[in-house]
Coordinates of C-alpha atoms in Angstrom, one line a residue:
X238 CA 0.0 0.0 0.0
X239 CA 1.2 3.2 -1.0
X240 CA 2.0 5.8 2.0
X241 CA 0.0 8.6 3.0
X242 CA 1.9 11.9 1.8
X243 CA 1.4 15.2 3.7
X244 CA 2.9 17.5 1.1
X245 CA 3.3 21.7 1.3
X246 CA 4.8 23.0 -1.6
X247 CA 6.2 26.3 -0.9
X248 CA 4.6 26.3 2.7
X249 CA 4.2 29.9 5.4
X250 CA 6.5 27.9 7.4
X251 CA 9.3 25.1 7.8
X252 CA 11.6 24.6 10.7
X253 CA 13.5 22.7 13.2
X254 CA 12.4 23.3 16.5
X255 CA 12.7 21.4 20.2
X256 CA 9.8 21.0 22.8
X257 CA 11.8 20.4 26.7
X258 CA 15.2 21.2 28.1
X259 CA 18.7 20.9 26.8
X260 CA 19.9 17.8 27.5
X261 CA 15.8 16.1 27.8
X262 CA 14.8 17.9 23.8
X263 CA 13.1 16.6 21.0
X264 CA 13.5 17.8 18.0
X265 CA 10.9 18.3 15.4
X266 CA 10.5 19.0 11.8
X267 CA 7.6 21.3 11.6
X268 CA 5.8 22.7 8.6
X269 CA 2.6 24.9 8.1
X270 CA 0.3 26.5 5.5
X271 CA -2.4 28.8 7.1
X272 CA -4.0 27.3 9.6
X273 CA -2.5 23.3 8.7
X274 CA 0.4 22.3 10.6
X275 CA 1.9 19.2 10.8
X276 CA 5.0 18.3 13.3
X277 CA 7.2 15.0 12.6
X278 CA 10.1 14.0 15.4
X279 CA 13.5 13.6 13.9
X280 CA 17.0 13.0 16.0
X281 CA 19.3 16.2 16.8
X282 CA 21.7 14.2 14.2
X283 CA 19.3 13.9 11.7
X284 CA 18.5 17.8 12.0
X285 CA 22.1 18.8 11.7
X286 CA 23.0 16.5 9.1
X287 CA 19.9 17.7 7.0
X288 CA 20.9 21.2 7.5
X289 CA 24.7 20.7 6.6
X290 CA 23.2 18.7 3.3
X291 CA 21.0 22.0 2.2
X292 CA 24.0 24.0 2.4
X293 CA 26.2 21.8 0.3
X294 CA 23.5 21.4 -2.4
X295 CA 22.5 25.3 -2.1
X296 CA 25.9 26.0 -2.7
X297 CA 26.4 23.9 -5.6
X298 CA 23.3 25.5 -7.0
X299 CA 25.0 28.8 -6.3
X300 CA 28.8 27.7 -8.0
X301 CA 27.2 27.3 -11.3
X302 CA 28.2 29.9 -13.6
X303 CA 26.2 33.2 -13.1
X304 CA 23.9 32.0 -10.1
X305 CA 20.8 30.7 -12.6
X306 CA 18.9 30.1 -9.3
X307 CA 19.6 33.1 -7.7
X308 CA 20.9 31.6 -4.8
X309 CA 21.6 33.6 -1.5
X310 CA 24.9 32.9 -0.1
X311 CA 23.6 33.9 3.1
X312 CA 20.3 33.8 5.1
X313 CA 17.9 36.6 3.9
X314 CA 17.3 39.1 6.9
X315 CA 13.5 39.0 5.8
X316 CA 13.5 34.9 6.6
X317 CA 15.3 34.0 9.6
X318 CA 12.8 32.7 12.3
X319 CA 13.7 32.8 15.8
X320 CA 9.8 31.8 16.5
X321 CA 8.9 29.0 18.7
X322 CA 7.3 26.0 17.3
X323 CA 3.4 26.7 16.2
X324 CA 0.6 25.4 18.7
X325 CA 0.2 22.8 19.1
X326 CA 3.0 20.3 18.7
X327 CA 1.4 17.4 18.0
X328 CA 4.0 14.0 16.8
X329 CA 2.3 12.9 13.3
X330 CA 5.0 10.5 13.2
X331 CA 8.9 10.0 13.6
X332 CA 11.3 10.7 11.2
X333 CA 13.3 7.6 9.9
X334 CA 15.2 7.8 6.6
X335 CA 15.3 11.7 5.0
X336 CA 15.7 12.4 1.3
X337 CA 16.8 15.7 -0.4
X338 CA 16.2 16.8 -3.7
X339 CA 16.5 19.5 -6.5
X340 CA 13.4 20.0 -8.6
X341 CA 14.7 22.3 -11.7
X342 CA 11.3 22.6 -13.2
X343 CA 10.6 24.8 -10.7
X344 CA 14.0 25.7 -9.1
X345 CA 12.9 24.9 -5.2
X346 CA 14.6 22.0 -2.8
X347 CA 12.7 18.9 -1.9
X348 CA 12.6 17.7 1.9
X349 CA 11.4 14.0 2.4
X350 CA 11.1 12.3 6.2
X351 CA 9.7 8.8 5.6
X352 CA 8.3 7.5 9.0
X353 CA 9.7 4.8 10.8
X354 CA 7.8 1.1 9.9
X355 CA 6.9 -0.4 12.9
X356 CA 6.7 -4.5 12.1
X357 CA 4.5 -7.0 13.5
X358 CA 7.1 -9.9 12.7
X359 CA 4.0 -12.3 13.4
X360 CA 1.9 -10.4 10.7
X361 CA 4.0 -10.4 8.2
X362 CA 3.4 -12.0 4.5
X363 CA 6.1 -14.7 3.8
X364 CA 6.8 -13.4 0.7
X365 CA 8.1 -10.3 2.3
X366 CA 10.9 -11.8 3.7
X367 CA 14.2 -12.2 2.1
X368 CA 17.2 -14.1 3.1
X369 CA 20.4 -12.8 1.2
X370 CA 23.4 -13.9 2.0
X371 CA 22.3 -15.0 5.3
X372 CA 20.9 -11.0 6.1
X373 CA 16.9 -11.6 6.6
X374 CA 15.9 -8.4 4.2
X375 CA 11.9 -6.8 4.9
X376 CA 10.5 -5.2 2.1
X377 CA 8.5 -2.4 3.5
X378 CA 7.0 0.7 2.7
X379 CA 6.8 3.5 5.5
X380 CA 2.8 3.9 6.0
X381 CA 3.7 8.1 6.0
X382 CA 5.7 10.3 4.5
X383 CA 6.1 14.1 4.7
X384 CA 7.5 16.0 1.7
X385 CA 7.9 20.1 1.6
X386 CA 8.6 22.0 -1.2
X387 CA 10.8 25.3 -1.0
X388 CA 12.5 28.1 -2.7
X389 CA 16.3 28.8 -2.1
X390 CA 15.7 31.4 0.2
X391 CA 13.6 29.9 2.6
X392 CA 15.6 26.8 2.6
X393 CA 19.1 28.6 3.8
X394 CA 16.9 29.9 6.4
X395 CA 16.0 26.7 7.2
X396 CA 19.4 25.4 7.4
X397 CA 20.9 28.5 9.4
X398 CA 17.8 28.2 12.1
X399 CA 18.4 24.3 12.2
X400 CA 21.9 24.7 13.0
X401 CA 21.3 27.4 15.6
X402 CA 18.7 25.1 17.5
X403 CA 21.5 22.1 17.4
X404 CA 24.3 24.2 18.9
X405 CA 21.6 25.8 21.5
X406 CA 21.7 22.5 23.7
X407 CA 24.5 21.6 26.4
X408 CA 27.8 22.9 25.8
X409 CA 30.2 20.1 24.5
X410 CA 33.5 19.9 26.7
X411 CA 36.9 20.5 24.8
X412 CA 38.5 17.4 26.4
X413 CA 35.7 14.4 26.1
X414 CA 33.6 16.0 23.5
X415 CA 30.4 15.0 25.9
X416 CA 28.2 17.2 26.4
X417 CA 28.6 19.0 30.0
X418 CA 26.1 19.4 32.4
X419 CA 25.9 19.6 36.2
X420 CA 28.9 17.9 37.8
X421 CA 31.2 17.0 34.6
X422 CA 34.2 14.8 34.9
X423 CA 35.7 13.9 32.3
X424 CA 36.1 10.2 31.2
X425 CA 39.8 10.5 29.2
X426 CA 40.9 7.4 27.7
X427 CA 44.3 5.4 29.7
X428 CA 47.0 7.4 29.3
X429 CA 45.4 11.3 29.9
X430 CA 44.9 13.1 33.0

């Protein structure tokens, strides 16, 4: 069965934001047009990594001779958002495997978050199952999938504001590279003091 796709294409809004306390946040994706919003839960890794990946492809974009796309090199004053997430934050589903993508018929970046397929080992069809080279494979299709549609513009703002809410969380110490909170001590490997 085909998965059920909440698209926006070229939404009012799309952001990372984090519901709770540094250290105890989740992080969402979250997406709205008018008075629709939809919030999907993604890891901090997955956030930062999808932010780092917009960049690199904007960039590209922007490398090609004369800047067809007219792509900032920068975030646009006009689109940063500092907001909090939109009201309420309600989980639709969580992230697993993200896609990116360049549309050039209309010149705008492609966001993807499949969810994550839950399996009922029990329930499952025996010609779903696939044993290659001794790896049991599972053919499944995620039963959701979020896709959002926007310009250059709005998606460096999205990668700037993604990266700002990653680095907002507990500072990493210099020596362990663990994040530091209440009574750090640092676990060096043998050899360091």
């Amino acid at each position: 069965m085909a998965p059920t796709v909440h698209a926006f294409d070229w939404p009012d809004r799309f952001v990372v934001g984090t519901v709770g306390t540094p250290g105890d946040r989740t992080f969402f994706l979250q997406v709205r047009t008018g008075q629709e919003i939809v919030s999907v839960s993604l890891e901090k890794q997955q956030a930062s990594a999808l932010a780092d990946r917009i960049d690199e492809v904007l960039d590209t974009l922007m490398a090609e001779d004369g800047n067809p796309f007219s792509v900032p090199s920068g975030t646009p004053v006009e689109l940063e958002d500092t907001d909090p997430l939109d009201e309420p934050v309600d989980d639709l589903f969580r992230a697993g495997t993200m896609s990116l993508g360049w549309d050039p018929n209309i010149s705008q970046l492609v966001v993807e978050a499949y969810a994550i397929a839950e399996i009922d080992v029990d329930a499952l069809e025996p010609d779903a199952l696939e044993l290659r080279d001794g790896i049991l494979e599972i053919d499944l299709e995620p039963d959701e999938l979020l896709r959002v549609t926007i310009p250059v513009g709005s998606a460096r703002a999205f990668a700037k504001r993604a990266r700002d809410v990653v680095a907002s969380g507990r500072p990493v110490c210099s020596l362990c590279g663990e994040p530091m909170e209440g009574d750090h001590v640092c676990e060096l490997p043998d050899g360091f003091r």
